[in-house]
């Protein structure tokens, strides 16, 4: 965890939509490593109703002109991630970009190159590496309690039969729209964090609701690691009323199954933040996962596993440490570019109906 004894890092947030309101601003404002100093809103000053101490500006140019700001957080629509991040870094600012990092791998690699050239910290908000359920899966995989893990099924499902009005994520011609970019960016990042990049990608990407002019709303993507005798099956859809398991992990000794989503997003929506340490990130006992495994020769157990506490604050703690030069960055732009490559390969695989080498 980054030290809080140094001067607070002043942060400027670009945009005040759902991502900024629910995630970034509360996580930054509740973290003693930071001072939420400014927010870019093209119209109005809604952010000041919640954070009356901040400065509201109306363009990224105005934000970058504020010399004291050391970190810029880009939370605007996907087609702005690349130009805004590039502009911030070329202005000497460190930068956090909301996922997905970019629309294309080439754009993502270019941003990683600019980060190195300018000596600025660049990271992508892959907050779901700090979901409690994923942290639990990660600990079980590395513990060996499941034996050799051969498959993980990871799902993030919703049920909505209609398209949201005025939602760019559901406009078919908007760059980076659709469920594959929105949720695939999370699911693929988690698998890459655990196992590295896949050897092959096989994708089926569809518009199952058949809404005219809408982007994909469903995907099934297999990340295959033949040399490790492992594969990850990543799925998401909008027509899943009765939710299946969030994680199913298969190993040579047994299985782990976990239902329900991480609690942190819903808590943040209710105004609960990491400052509320007694409750934040703590799963409900009824949602604990089940381990059914031979944990040692001749000893079989079946029982619940307490979910690890989710901790989105750890993401921003690490960014603070990297910004001060005291920690190695955890979510790197190179890793984020790998995720975008997987997304592009999944789309190509679906179109070609064949597996593609990474």
PDB file of N, CA and C in Angstrom, residues 71-112:
ATOM      1  N   UNK A  71      -2.347  13.804 -11.654  1.00  0.00           N
ATOM      2  CA  UNK A  71      -2.975  12.603 -12.198  1.00  0.00           C
ATOM      3  C   UNK A  71      -4.292  12.974 -12.856  1.00  0.00           C
ATOM      4  N   UNK A  72      -4.455  12.522 -14.106  1.00  0.00           N
ATOM      5  CA  UNK A  72      -5.688  12.744 -14.858  1.00  0.00           C
ATOM      6  C   UNK A  72      -6.385  11.398 -15.030  1.00  0.00           C
ATOM      7  N   UNK A  73      -7.669  11.359 -14.714  1.00  0.00           N
ATOM      8  CA  UNK A  73      -8.456  10.132 -14.825  1.00  0.00           C
ATOM      9  C   UNK A  73      -9.488  10.322 -15.932  1.00  0.00           C
ATOM     10  N   UNK A  74      -9.394   9.504 -16.973  1.00  0.00           N
ATOM     11  CA  UNK A  74     -10.257   9.634 -18.148  1.00  0.00           C
ATOM     12  C   UNK A  74     -11.428   8.669 -18.011  1.00  0.00           C
ATOM     13  N   UNK A  75     -12.644   9.210 -17.869  1.00  0.00           N
ATOM     14  CA  UNK A  75     -13.840   8.379 -17.670  1.00  0.00           C
ATOM     15  C   UNK A  75     -14.890   8.613 -18.753  1.00  0.00           C
ATOM     16  N   UNK A  76     -14.509   9.275 -19.820  1.00  0.00           N
ATOM     17  CA  UNK A  76     -15.424   9.628 -20.895  1.00  0.00           C
ATOM     18  C   UNK A  76     -15.638   8.439 -21.834  1.00  0.00           C
ATOM     19  N   UNK A  77     -16.547   8.554 -22.836  1.00  0.00           N
ATOM     20  CA  UNK A  77     -16.823   7.422 -23.737  1.00  0.00           C
ATOM     21  C   UNK A  77     -15.572   6.869 -24.420  1.00  0.00           C
ATOM     22  N   UNK A  78     -15.687   5.620 -24.861  1.00  0.00           N
ATOM     23  CA  UNK A  78     -14.529   4.860 -25.323  1.00  0.00           C
ATOM     24  C   UNK A  78     -13.739   5.514 -26.447  1.00  0.00           C
ATOM     25  N   UNK A  79     -14.410   6.243 -27.324  1.00  0.00           N
ATOM     26  CA  UNK A  79     -13.701   6.835 -28.463  1.00  0.00           C
ATOM     27  C   UNK A  79     -12.817   8.013 -28.057  1.00  0.00           C
ATOM     28  N   UNK A  80     -12.951   8.476 -26.802  1.00  0.00           N
ATOM     29  CA  UNK A  80     -12.117   9.597 -26.332  1.00  0.00           C
ATOM     30  C   UNK A  80     -10.924   9.129 -25.504  1.00  0.00           C
ATOM     31  N   UNK A  81     -10.884   7.853 -25.137  1.00  0.00           N
ATOM     32  CA  UNK A  81      -9.832   7.377 -24.234  1.00  0.00           C
ATOM     33  C   UNK A  81      -8.439   7.656 -24.793  1.00  0.00           C
ATOM     34  N   UNK A  82      -8.239   7.310 -26.050  1.00  0.00           N
ATOM     35  CA  UNK A  82      -6.906   7.455 -26.649  1.00  0.00           C
ATOM     36  C   UNK A  82      -6.502   8.919 -26.790  1.00  0.00           C
ATOM     37  N   UNK A  83      -7.307   9.779 -27.428  1.00  0.00           N
ATOM     38  CA  UNK A  83      -6.853  11.168 -27.572  1.00  0.00           C
ATOM     39  C   UNK A  83      -6.675  11.891 -26.243  1.00  0.00           C
ATOM     40  N   UNK A  84      -7.550  11.648 -25.280  1.00  0.00           N
ATOM     41  CA  UNK A  84      -7.428  12.334 -23.997  1.00  0.00           C
ATOM     42  C   UNK A  84      -6.217  11.838 -23.212  1.00  0.00           C
ATOM     43  N   UNK A  85      -5.987  10.522 -23.202  1.00  0.00           N
ATOM     44  CA  UNK A  85      -4.818   9.989 -22.495  1.00  0.00           C
ATOM     45  C   UNK A  85      -3.535  10.489 -23.130  1.00  0.00           C
ATOM     46  N   UNK A  86      -3.502  10.512 -24.441  1.00  0.00           N
ATOM     47  CA  UNK A  86      -2.314  10.994 -25.157  1.00  0.00           C
ATOM     48  C   UNK A  86      -2.057  12.465 -24.824  1.00  0.00           C
ATOM     49  N   UNK A  87      -3.106  13.267 -24.842  1.00  0.00           N
ATOM     50  CA  UNK A  87      -2.965  14.689 -24.542  1.00  0.00           C
ATOM     51  C   UNK A  87      -2.484  14.902 -23.111  1.00  0.00           C
ATOM     52  N   UNK A  88      -3.009  14.112 -22.193  1.00  0.00           N
ATOM     53  CA  UNK A  88      -2.604  14.239 -20.787  1.00  0.00           C
ATOM     54  C   UNK A  88      -1.126  13.907 -20.611  1.00  0.00           C
ATOM     55  N   UNK A  89      -0.680  12.798 -21.191  1.00  0.00           N
ATOM     56  CA  UNK A  89       0.718  12.394 -21.027  1.00  0.00           C
ATOM     57  C   UNK A  89       1.672  13.369 -21.698  1.00  0.00           C
ATOM     58  N   UNK A  90       1.294  13.863 -22.870  1.00  0.00           N
ATOM     59  CA  UNK A  90       2.151  14.834 -23.561  1.00  0.00           C
ATOM     60  C   UNK A  90       2.207  16.156 -22.815  1.00  0.00           C
ATOM     61  N   UNK A  91       1.255  16.364 -21.900  1.00  0.00           N
ATOM     62  CA  UNK A  91       1.274  17.543 -21.026  1.00  0.00           C
ATOM     63  C   UNK A  91       2.014  17.275 -19.726  1.00  0.00           C
ATOM     64  N   UNK A  92       2.581  16.082 -19.601  1.00  0.00           N
ATOM     65  CA  UNK A  92       3.356  15.745 -18.411  1.00  0.00           C
ATOM     66  C   UNK A  92       2.536  15.193 -17.262  1.00  0.00           C
ATOM     67  N   UNK A  93       1.270  14.845 -17.511  1.00  0.00           N
ATOM     68  CA  UNK A  93       0.415  14.326 -16.448  1.00  0.00           C
ATOM     69  C   UNK A  93       0.429  12.796 -16.451  1.00  0.00           C
ATOM     70  N   UNK A  94       0.393  12.193 -15.273  1.00  0.00           N
ATOM     71  CA  UNK A  94       0.144  10.771 -15.162  1.00  0.00           C
ATOM     72  C   UNK A  94      -1.327  10.513 -15.461  1.00  0.00           C
ATOM     73  N   UNK A  95      -1.653   9.283 -15.840  1.00  0.00           N
ATOM     74  CA  UNK A  95      -3.001   9.071 -16.374  1.00  0.00           C
ATOM     75  C   UNK A  95      -3.557   7.698 -16.006  1.00  0.00           C
ATOM     76  N   UNK A  96      -4.826   7.693 -15.593  1.00  0.00           N
ATOM     77  CA  UNK A  96      -5.616   6.469 -15.453  1.00  0.00           C
ATOM     78  C   UNK A  96      -6.727   6.542 -16.490  1.00  0.00           C
ATOM     79  N   UNK A  97      -6.915   5.436 -17.221  1.00  0.00           N
ATOM     80  CA  UNK A  97      -7.936   5.383 -18.261  1.00  0.00           C
ATOM     81  C   UNK A  97      -8.974   4.341 -17.870  1.00  0.00           C
ATOM     82  N   UNK A  98     -10.227   4.695 -17.969  1.00  0.00           N
ATOM     83  CA  UNK A  98     -11.299   3.721 -17.754  1.00  0.00           C
ATOM     84  C   UNK A  98     -11.184   2.617 -18.804  1.00  0.00           C
ATOM     85  N   UNK A  99     -11.593   1.402 -18.447  1.00  0.00           N
ATOM     86  CA  UNK A  99     -11.581   0.328 -19.443  1.00  0.00           C
ATOM     87  C   UNK A  99     -12.770   0.516 -20.394  1.00  0.00           C
ATOM     88  N   UNK A 100     -12.716   0.014 -21.622  1.00  0.00           N
ATOM     89  CA  UNK A 100     -11.555  -0.582 -22.266  1.00  0.00           C
ATOM     90  C   UNK A 100     -10.517   0.487 -22.592  1.00  0.00           C
ATOM     91  N   UNK A 101      -9.261   0.079 -22.525  1.00  0.00           N
ATOM     92  CA  UNK A 101      -8.128   0.982 -22.720  1.00  0.00           C
ATOM     93  C   UNK A 101      -8.250   1.758 -24.022  1.00  0.00           C
ATOM     94  N   UNK A 102      -8.563   1.058 -25.103  1.00  0.00           N
ATOM     95  CA  UNK A 102      -8.650   1.648 -26.438  1.00  0.00           C
ATOM     96  C   UNK A 102      -9.597   0.786 -27.254  1.00  0.00           C
ATOM     97  N   UNK A 103      -9.848   1.199 -28.483  1.00  0.00           N
ATOM     98  CA  UNK A 103     -10.703   0.401 -29.371  1.00  0.00           C
ATOM     99  C   UNK A 103      -9.874  -0.610 -30.145  1.00  0.00           C
ATOM    100  N   UNK A 104      -8.619  -0.263 -30.458  1.00  0.00           N
ATOM    101  CA  UNK A 104      -7.756  -1.176 -31.203  1.00  0.00           C
ATOM    102  C   UNK A 104      -6.452  -1.419 -30.448  1.00  0.00           C
ATOM    103  N   UNK A 105      -5.841  -2.556 -30.728  1.00  0.00           N
ATOM    104  CA  UNK A 105      -4.559  -2.871 -30.113  1.00  0.00           C
ATOM    105  C   UNK A 105      -3.496  -1.859 -30.525  1.00  0.00           C
ATOM    106  N   UNK A 106      -3.498  -1.445 -31.792  1.00  0.00           N
ATOM    107  CA  UNK A 106      -2.497  -0.485 -32.259  1.00  0.00           C
ATOM    108  C   UNK A 106      -2.557   0.802 -31.444  1.00  0.00           C
ATOM    109  N   UNK A 107      -3.776   1.282 -31.183  1.00  0.00           N
ATOM    110  CA  UNK A 107      -3.925   2.491 -30.370  1.00  0.00           C
ATOM    111  C   UNK A 107      -3.390   2.273 -28.964  1.00  0.00           C
ATOM    112  N   UNK A 108      -3.693   1.102 -28.404  1.00  0.00           N
ATOM    113  CA  UNK A 108      -3.245   0.794 -27.045  1.00  0.00           C
ATOM    114  C   UNK A 108      -1.721   0.731 -26.966  1.00  0.00           C
ATOM    115  N   UNK A 109      -1.095   0.085 -27.941  1.00  0.00           N
ATOM    116  CA  UNK A 109       0.373   0.000 -27.953  1.00  0.00           C
ATOM    117  C   UNK A 109       0.990   1.390 -28.111  1.00  0.00           C
ATOM    118  N   UNK A 110       0.340   2.244 -28.871  1.00  0.00           N
ATOM    119  CA  UNK A 110       0.850   3.610 -29.061  1.00  0.00           C
ATOM    120  C   UNK A 110       0.827   4.382 -27.753  1.00  0.00           C
ATOM    121  N   UNK A 111      -0.245   4.215 -26.972  1.00  0.00           N
ATOM    122  CA  UNK A 111      -0.310   4.883 -25.670  1.00  0.00           C
ATOM    123  C   UNK A 111       0.775   4.362 -24.735  1.00  0.00           C
ATOM    124  N   UNK A 112       1.013   3.057 -24.755  1.00  0.00           N
ATOM    125  CA  UNK A 112       2.075   2.484 -23.919  1.00  0.00           C
ATOM    126  C   UNK A 112       3.432   3.069 -24.302  1.00  0.00           C
TER     127      UNK A 112
END
